[in-house]
mmCIF file of C-alpha atoms and ligand atoms in Angstrom:
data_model
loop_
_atom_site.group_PDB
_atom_site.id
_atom_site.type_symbol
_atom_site.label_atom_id
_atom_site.label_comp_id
_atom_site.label_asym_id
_atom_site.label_seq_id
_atom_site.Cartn_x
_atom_site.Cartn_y
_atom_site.Cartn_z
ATOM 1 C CA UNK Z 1 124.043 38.501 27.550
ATOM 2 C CA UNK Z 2 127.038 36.495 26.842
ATOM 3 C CA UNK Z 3 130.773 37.241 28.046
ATOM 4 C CA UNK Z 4 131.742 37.628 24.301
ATOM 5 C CA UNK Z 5 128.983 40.046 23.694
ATOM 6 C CA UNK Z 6 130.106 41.909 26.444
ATOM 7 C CA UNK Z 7 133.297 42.872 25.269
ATOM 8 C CA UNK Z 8 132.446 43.314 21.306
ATOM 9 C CA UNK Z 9 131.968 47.154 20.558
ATOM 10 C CA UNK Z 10 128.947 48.377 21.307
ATOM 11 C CA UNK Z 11 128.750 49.262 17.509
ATOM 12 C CA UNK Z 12 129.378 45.608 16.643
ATOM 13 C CA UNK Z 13 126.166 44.606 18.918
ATOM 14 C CA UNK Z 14 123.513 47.658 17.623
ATOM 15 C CA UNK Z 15 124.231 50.699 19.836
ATOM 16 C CA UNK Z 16 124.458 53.753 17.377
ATOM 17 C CA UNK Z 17 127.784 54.594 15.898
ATOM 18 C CA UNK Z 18 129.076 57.947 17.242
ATOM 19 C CA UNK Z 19 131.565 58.426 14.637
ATOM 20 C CA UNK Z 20 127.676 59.377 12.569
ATOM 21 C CA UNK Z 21 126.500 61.752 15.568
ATOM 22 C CA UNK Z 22 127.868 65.210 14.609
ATOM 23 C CA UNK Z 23 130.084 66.786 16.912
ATOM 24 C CA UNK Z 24 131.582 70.262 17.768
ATOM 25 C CA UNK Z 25 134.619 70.229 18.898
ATOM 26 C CA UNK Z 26 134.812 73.207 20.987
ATOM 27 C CA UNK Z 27 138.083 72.182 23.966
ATOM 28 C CA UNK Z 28 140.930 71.435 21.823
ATOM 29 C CA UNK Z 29 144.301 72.778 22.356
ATOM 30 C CA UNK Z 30 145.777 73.270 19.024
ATOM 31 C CA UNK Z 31 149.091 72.015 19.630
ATOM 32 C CA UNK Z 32 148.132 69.345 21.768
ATOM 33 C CA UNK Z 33 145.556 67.697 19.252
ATOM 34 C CA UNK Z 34 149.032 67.125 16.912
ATOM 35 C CA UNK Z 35 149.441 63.453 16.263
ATOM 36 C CA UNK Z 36 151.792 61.439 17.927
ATOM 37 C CA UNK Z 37 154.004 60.234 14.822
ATOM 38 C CA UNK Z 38 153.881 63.857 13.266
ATOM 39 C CA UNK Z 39 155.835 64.864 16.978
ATOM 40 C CA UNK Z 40 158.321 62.080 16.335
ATOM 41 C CA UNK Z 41 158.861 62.902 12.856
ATOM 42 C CA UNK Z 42 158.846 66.995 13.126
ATOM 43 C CA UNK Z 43 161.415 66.303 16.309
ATOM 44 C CA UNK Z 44 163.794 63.533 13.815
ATOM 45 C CA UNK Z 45 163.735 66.363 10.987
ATOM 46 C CA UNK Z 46 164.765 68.749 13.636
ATOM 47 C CA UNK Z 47 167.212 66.833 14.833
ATOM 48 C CA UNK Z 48 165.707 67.885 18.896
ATOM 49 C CA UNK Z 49 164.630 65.432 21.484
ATOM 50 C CA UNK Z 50 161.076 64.450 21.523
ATOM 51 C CA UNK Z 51 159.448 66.193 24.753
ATOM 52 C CA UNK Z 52 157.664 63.584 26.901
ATOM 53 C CA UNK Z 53 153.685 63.535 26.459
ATOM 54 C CA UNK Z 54 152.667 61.421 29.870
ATOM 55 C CA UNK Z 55 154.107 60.811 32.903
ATOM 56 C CA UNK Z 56 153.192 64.454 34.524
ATOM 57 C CA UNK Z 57 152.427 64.175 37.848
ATOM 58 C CA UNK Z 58 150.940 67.544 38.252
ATOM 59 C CA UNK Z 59 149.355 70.822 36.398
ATOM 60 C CA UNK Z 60 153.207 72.594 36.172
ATOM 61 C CA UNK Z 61 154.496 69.964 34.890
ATOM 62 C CA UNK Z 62 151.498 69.305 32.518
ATOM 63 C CA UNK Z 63 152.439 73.127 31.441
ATOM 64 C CA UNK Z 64 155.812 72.368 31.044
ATOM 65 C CA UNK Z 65 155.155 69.180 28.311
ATOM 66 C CA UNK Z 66 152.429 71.347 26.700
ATOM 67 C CA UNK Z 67 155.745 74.416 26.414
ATOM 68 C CA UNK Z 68 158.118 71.784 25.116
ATOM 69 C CA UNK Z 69 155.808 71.191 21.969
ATOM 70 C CA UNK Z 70 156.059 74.526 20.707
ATOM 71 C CA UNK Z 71 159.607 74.155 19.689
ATOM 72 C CA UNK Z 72 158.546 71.884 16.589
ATOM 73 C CA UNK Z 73 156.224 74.843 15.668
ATOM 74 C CA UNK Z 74 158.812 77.320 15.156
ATOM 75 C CA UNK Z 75 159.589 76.273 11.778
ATOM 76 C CA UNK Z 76 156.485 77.187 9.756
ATOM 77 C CA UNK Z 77 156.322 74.362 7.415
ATOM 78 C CA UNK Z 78 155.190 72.264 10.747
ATOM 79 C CA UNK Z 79 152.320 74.507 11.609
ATOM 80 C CA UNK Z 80 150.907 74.124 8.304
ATOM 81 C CA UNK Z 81 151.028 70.619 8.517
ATOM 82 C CA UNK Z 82 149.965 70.626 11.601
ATOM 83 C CA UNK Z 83 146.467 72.755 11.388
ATOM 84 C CA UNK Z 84 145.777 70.296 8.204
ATOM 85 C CA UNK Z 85 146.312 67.237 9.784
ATOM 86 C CA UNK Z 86 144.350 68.420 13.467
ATOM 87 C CA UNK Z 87 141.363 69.269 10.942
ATOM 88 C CA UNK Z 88 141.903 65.795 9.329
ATOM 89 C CA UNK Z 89 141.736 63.835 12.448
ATOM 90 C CA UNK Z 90 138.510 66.033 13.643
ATOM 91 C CA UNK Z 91 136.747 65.453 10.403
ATOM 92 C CA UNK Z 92 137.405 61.497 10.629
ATOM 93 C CA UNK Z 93 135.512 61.383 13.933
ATOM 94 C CA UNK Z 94 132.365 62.998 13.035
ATOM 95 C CA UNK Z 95 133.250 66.744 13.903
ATOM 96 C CA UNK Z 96 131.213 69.334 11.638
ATOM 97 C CA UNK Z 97 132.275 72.053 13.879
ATOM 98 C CA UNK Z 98 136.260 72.900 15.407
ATOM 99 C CA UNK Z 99 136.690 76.212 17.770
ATOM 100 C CA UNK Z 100 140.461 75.645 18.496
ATOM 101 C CA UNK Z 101 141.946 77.558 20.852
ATOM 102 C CA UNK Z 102 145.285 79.071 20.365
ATOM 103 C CA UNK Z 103 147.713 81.331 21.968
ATOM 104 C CA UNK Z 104 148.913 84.151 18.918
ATOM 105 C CA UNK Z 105 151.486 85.110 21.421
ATOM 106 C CA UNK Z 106 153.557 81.785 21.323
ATOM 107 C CA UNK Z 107 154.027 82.458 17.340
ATOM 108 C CA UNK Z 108 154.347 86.379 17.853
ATOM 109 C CA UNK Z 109 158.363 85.603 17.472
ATOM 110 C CA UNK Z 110 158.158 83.650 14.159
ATOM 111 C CA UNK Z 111 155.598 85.689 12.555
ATOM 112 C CA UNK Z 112 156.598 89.003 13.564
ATOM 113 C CA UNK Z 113 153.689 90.335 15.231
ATOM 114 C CA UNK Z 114 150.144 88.560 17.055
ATOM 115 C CA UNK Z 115 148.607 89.851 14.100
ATOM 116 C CA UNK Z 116 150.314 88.210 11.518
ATOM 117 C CA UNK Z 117 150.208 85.486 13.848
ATOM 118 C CA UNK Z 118 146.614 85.500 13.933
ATOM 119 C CA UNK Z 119 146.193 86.036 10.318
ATOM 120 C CA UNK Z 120 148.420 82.941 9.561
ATOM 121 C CA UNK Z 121 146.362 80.910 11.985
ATOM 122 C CA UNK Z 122 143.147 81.326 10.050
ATOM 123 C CA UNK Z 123 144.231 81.194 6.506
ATOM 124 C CA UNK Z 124 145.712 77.856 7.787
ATOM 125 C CA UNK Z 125 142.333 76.779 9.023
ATOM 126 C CA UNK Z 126 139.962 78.235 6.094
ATOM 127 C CA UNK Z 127 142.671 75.876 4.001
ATOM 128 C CA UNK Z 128 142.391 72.604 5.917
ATOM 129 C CA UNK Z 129 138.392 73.658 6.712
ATOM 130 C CA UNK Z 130 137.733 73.671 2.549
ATOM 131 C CA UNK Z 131 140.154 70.443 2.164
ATOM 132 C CA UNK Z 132 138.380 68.574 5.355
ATOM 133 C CA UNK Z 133 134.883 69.860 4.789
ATOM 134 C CA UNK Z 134 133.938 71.003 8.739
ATOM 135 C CA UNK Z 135 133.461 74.309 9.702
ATOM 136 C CA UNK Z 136 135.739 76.109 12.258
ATOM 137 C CA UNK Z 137 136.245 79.064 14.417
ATOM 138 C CA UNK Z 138 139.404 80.435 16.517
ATOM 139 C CA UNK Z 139 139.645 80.847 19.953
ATOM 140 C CA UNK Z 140 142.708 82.768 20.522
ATOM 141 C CA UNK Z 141 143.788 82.247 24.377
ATOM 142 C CA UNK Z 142 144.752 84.536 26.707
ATOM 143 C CA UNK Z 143 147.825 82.816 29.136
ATOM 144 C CA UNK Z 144 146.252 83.451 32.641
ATOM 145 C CA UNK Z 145 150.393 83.385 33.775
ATOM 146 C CA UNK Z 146 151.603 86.584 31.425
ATOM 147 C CA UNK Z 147 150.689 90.114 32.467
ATOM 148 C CA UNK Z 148 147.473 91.882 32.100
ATOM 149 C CA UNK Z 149 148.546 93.770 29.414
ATOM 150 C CA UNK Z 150 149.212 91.070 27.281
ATOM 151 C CA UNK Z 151 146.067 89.696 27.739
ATOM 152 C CA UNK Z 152 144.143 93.005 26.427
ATOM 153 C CA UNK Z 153 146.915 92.545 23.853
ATOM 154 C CA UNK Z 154 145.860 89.270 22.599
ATOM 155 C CA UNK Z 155 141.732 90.449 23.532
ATOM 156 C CA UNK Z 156 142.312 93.520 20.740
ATOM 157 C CA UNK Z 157 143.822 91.163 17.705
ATOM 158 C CA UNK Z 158 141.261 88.775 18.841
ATOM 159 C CA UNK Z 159 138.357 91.605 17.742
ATOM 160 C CA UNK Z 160 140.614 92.640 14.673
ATOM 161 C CA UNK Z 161 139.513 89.236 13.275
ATOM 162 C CA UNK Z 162 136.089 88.961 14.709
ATOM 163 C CA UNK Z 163 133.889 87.315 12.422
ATOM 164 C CA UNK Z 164 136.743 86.879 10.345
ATOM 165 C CA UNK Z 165 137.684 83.601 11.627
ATOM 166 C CA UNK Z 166 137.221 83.999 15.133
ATOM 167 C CA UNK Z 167 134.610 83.514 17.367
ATOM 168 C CA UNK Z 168 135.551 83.605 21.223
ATOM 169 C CA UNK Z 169 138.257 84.894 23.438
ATOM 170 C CA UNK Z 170 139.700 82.115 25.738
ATOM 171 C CA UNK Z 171 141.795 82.137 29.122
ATOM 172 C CA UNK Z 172 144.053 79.013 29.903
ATOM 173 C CA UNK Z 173 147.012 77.839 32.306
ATOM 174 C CA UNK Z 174 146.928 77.516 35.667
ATOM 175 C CA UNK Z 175 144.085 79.285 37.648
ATOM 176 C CA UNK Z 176 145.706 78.689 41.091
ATOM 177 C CA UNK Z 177 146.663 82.305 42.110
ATOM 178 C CA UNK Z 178 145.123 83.965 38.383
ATOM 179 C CA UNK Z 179 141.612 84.556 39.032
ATOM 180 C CA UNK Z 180 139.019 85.485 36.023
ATOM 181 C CA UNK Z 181 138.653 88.611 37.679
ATOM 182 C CA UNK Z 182 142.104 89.936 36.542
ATOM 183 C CA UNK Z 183 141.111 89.247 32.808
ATOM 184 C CA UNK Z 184 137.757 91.086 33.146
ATOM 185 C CA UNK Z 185 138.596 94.416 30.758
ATOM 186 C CA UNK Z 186 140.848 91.916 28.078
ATOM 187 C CA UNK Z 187 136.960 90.045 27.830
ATOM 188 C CA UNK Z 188 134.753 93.448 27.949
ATOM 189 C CA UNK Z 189 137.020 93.887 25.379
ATOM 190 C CA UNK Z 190 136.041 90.899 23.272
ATOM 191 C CA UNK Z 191 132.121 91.047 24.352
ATOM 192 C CA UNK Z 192 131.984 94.482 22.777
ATOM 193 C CA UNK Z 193 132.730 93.112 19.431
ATOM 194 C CA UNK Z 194 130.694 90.031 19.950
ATOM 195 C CA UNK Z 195 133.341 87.589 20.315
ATOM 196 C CA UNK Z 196 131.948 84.622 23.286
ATOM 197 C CA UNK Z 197 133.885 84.603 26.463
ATOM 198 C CA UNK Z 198 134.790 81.584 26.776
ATOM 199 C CA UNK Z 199 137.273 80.801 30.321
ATOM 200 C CA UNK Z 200 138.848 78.199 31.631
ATOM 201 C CA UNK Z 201 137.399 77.867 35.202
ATOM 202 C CA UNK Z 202 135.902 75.487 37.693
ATOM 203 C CA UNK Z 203 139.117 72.739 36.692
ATOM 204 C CA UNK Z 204 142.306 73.682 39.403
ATOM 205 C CA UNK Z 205 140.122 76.095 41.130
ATOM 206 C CA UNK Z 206 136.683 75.235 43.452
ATOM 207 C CA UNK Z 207 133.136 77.032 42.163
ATOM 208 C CA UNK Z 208 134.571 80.465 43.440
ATOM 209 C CA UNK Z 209 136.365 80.282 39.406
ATOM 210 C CA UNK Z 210 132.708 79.529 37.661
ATOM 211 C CA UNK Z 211 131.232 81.841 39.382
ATOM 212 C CA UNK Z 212 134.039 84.646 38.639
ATOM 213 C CA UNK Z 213 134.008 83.538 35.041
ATOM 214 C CA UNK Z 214 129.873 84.362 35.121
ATOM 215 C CA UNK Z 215 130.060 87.541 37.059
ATOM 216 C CA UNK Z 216 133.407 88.851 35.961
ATOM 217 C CA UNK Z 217 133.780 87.821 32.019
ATOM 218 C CA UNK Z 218 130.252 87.212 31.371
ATOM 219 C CA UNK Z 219 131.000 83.801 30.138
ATOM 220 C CA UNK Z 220 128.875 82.365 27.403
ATOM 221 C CA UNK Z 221 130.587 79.181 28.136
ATOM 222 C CA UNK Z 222 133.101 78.107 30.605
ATOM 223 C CA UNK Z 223 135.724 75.597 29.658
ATOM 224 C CA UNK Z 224 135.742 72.314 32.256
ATOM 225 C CA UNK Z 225 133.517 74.378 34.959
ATOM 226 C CA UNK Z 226 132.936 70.801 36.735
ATOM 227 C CA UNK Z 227 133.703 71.865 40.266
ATOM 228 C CA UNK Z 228 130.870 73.831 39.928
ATOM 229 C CA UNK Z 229 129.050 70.639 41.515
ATOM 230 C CA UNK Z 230 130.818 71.242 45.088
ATOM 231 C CA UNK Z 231 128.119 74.435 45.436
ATOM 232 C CA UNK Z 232 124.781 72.643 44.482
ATOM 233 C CA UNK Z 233 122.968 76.827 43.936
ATOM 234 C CA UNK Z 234 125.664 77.919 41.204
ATOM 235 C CA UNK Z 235 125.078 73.993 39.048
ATOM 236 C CA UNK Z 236 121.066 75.450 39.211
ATOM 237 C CA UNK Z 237 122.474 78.474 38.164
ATOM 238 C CA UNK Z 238 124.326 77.136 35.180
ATOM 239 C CA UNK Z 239 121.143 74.927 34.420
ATOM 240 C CA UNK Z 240 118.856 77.950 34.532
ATOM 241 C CA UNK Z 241 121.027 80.127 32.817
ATOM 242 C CA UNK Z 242 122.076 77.619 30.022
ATOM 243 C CA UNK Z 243 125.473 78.741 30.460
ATOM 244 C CA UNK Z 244 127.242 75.628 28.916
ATOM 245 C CA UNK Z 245 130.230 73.660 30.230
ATOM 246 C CA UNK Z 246 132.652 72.091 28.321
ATOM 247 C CA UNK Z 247 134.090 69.145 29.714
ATOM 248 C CA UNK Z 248 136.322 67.065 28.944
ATOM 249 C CA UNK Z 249 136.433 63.677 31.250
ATOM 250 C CA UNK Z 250 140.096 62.381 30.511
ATOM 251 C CA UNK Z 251 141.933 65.411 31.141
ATOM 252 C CA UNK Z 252 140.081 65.702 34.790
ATOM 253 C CA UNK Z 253 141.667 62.165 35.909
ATOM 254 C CA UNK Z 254 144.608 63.076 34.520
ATOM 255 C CA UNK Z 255 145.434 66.882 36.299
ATOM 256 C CA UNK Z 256 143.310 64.924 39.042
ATOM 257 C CA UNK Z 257 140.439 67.366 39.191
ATOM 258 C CA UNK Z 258 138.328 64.201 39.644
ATOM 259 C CA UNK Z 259 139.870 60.678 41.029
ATOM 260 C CA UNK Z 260 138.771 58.469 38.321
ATOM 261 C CA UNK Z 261 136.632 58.181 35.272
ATOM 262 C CA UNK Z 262 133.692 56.947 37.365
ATOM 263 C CA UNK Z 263 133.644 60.121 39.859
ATOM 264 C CA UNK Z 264 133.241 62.144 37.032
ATOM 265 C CA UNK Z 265 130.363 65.081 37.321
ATOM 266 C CA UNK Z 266 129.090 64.659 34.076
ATOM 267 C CA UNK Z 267 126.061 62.780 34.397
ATOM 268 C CA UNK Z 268 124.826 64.566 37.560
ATOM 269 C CA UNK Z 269 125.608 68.286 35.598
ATOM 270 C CA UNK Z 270 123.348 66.890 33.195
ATOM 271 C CA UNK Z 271 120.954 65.622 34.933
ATOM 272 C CA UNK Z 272 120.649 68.646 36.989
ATOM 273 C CA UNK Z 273 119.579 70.281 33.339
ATOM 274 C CA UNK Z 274 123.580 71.679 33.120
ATOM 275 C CA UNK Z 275 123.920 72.116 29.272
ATOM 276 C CA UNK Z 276 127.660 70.127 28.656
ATOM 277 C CA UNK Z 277 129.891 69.330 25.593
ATOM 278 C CA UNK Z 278 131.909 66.326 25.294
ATOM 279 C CA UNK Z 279 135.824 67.495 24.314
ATOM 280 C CA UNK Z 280 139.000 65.896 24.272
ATOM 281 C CA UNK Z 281 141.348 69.236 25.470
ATOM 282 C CA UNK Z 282 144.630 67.220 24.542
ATOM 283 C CA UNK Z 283 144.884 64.676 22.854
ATOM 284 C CA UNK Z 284 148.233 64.123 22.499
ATOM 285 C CA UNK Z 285 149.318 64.768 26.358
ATOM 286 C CA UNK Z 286 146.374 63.096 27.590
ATOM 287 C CA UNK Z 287 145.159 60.246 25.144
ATOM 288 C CA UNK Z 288 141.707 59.862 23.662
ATOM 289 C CA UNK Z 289 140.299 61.942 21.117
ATOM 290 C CA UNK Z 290 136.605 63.444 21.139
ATOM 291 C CA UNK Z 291 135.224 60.662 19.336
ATOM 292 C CA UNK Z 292 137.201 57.819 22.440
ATOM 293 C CA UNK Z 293 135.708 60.717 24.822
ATOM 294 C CA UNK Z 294 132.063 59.840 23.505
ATOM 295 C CA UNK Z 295 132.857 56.511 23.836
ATOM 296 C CA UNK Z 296 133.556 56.715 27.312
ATOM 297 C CA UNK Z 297 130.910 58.662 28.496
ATOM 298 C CA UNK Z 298 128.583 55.479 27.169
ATOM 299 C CA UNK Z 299 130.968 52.809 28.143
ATOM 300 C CA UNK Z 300 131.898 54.251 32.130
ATOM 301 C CA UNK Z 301 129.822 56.987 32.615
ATOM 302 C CA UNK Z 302 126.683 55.408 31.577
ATOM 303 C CA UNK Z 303 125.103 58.331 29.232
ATOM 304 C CA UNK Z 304 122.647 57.334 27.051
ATOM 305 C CA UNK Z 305 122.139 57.974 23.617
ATOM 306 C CA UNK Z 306 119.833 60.745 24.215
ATOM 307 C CA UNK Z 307 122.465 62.788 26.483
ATOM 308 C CA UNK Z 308 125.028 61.797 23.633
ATOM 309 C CA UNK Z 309 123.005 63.336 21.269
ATOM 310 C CA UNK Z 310 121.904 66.456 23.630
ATOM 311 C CA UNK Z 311 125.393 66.752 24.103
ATOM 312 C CA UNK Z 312 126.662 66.926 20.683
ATOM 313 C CA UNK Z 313 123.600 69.425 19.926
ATOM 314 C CA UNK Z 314 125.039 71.559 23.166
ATOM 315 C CA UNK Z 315 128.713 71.600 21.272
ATOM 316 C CA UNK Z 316 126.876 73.096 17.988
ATOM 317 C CA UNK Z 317 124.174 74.966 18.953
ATOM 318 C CA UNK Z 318 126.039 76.941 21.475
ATOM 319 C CA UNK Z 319 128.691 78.346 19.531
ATOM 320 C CA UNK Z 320 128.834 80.879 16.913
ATOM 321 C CA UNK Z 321 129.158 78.484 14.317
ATOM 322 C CA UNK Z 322 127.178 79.260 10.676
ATOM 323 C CA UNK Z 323 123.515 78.539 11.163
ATOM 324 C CA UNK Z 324 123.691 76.511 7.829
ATOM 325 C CA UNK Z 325 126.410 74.278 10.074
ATOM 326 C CA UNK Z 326 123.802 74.614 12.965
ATOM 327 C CA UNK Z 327 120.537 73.367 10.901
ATOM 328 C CA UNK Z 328 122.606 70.212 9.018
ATOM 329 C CA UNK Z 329 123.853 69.097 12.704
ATOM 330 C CA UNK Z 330 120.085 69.399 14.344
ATOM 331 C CA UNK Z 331 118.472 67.105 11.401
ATOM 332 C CA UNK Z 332 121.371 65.132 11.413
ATOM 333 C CA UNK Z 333 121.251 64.223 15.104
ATOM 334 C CA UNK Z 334 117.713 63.785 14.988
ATOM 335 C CA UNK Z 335 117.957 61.276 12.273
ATOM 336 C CA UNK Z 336 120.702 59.971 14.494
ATOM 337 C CA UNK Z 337 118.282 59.269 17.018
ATOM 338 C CA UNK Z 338 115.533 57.903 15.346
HETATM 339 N N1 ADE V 401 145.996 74.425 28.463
HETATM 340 C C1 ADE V 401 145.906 73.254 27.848
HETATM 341 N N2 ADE V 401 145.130 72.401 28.544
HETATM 342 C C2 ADE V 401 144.726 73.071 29.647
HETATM 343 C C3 ADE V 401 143.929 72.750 30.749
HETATM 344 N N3 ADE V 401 143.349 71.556 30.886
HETATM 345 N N4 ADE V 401 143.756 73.685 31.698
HETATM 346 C C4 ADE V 401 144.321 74.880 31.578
HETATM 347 N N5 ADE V 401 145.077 75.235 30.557
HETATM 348 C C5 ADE V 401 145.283 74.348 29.588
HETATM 349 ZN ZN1 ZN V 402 141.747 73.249 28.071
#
């Protein structure tokens, strides 16, 4: 191999195109997957300061940036952009399938109640899904930091729209000192109706979180989940359970779950038969996209095509997304493969 071939795309030099693999897209902050120019503009028309989107040095001041891009959102006109141009972006990197997850409560004020909220959210989405042509469900997220009550709250106008648009019930912020097992009656909640538990666990907190979010919320799926590799019993666990992580690489270097893109778990969840998905989290706070994500786990973390591909089956076939949306991805990725 030659220097120059070395640093050509892999595309460029025959490896498979992942843009063509299809994707679910199932860890994506909604208002962190806004683009970077529609921040700038939305902030000039505003006439507010645009909120920094790097330079955290920690998960509270992560929170804070990810707080500071709200304000945009309070004038409607920028949410419907917004939710049109996320499904845009997802579309133009080979996604078939988007579960965004959103907190109702942070639009509560604007819309008048986490219903209308909610409502709003997925007539927004059925919109951009007919315009973009990939199908879509809505994770609305309970904030692990608010009270208990809220999160049953957000768990009961999460059912009112079950099957209706949404699809899962999600728990985000920081873990540290908000354990899964406070949230356990907002998810019985949500399993009742046959919404997917999906937690965030296993990222700030050690495998204590994962195993909470198994035993506590019945987790079909647990969101990061990747220090569930410092207890070798629960990753067989996972594996022989099929309980599927979804991980998301860039955003553990940068809340410095892991210390760098090569220390990442992935390949060793995988190969100890841990189903993953590839996800980008947020994009806009933390950089790459699902489709740069792919690309990374080939180009540093060494996956080959057939974990890209198992991967990408993992972020469809796990979900509750249409089984039309399900059978078009499997013969897709096979002819991928082939
Ligand atoms: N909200 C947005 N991104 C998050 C993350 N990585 N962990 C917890 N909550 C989040
Ligand atoms: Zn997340």
């Amino acid at each position: 191999m030659t220097t120059v071939e070395t640093t050509r795309p892999l595309t460029e030099i025959g490896a498979r195109d992942l843009r063509e693999l299809p994707k679910g897209h199932l860890h994506l902050h909604l208002e962190a997957a806004m683009r970077p120019a529609t921040l700038f503009e939305m902030c000039e028309q505003l006439g507010v300061d645009v909120p920094p989107t790097s330079g955290f040095v920690d998960f509270s001041e992560f929170g804070a940036c990810y707080l500071a891009l709200l304000t945009v959102l309070r004038e409607p006109s920028n949410l419907d952009r917004l939710v049109d141009e996320v499904f845009e972006d997802q579309a133009a990197q080979g996604v078939v399938y988007v579960e965004l997850s959103v907190s109702p409560t942070f639009y509560r004020e604007v819309y008048g109640s986490l219903s209308a909220a909610l409502a709003r959210l997925i007539a927004l989405a059925e919109a951009a899904s007919a315009a973009h042509g990939i199908a879509f469900g809505l994770m609305p997220t309970v904030d692990r930091m608010a009270s208990i009550e809220e999160s049953i709250e957000v768990a009961r106008v999460a059912v009112e729209f079950a099957g209706r648009g949404v699809v899962s019930l999600g728990l985000a912020s920081d873990e540290r000192g908000y354990p899964c097992r406070d949230f356990a009656e907002a998810f019985a909640i949500a399993k009742a109706a046959g919404l997917q538990a999906a937690p965030h666990a296993g990222e700030l907190v050690g495998p204590e979180s994962v195993r909470e979010a198994l035993d506590d919320l019945k987790a079909d799926r647990v969101l990061h989940g990747v220090r569930a590799v410092e207890e070798p019993a629960l990753v067989a666990e996972l594996a022989e359970r099929g309980v599927p992580l979804d991980v998301c690489p860039t955003s553990n270097v940068l809340l410095s779950v892991v210390p760098e893109l090569g220390a990442h778990p992935l390949p060793l969840l995988l190969e100890a038969g841990v189903r993953c998905s590839i996800n980008a989290d947020d994009p806009l706070l933390f950089g790459p996209d699902i489709l740069a994500e792919y690309e990374v786990c080939r180009s540093v973390l060494g996956l080959g095509d057939e974990q890209l591909a198992a991967c990408a089956w993992t972020s469809i076939e796990t979900t509750l997304a249409p089984d039309a949306v399900k059978a078009a991805a499997r013969e897709r990725i096979d002819a991928w493969l082939r």
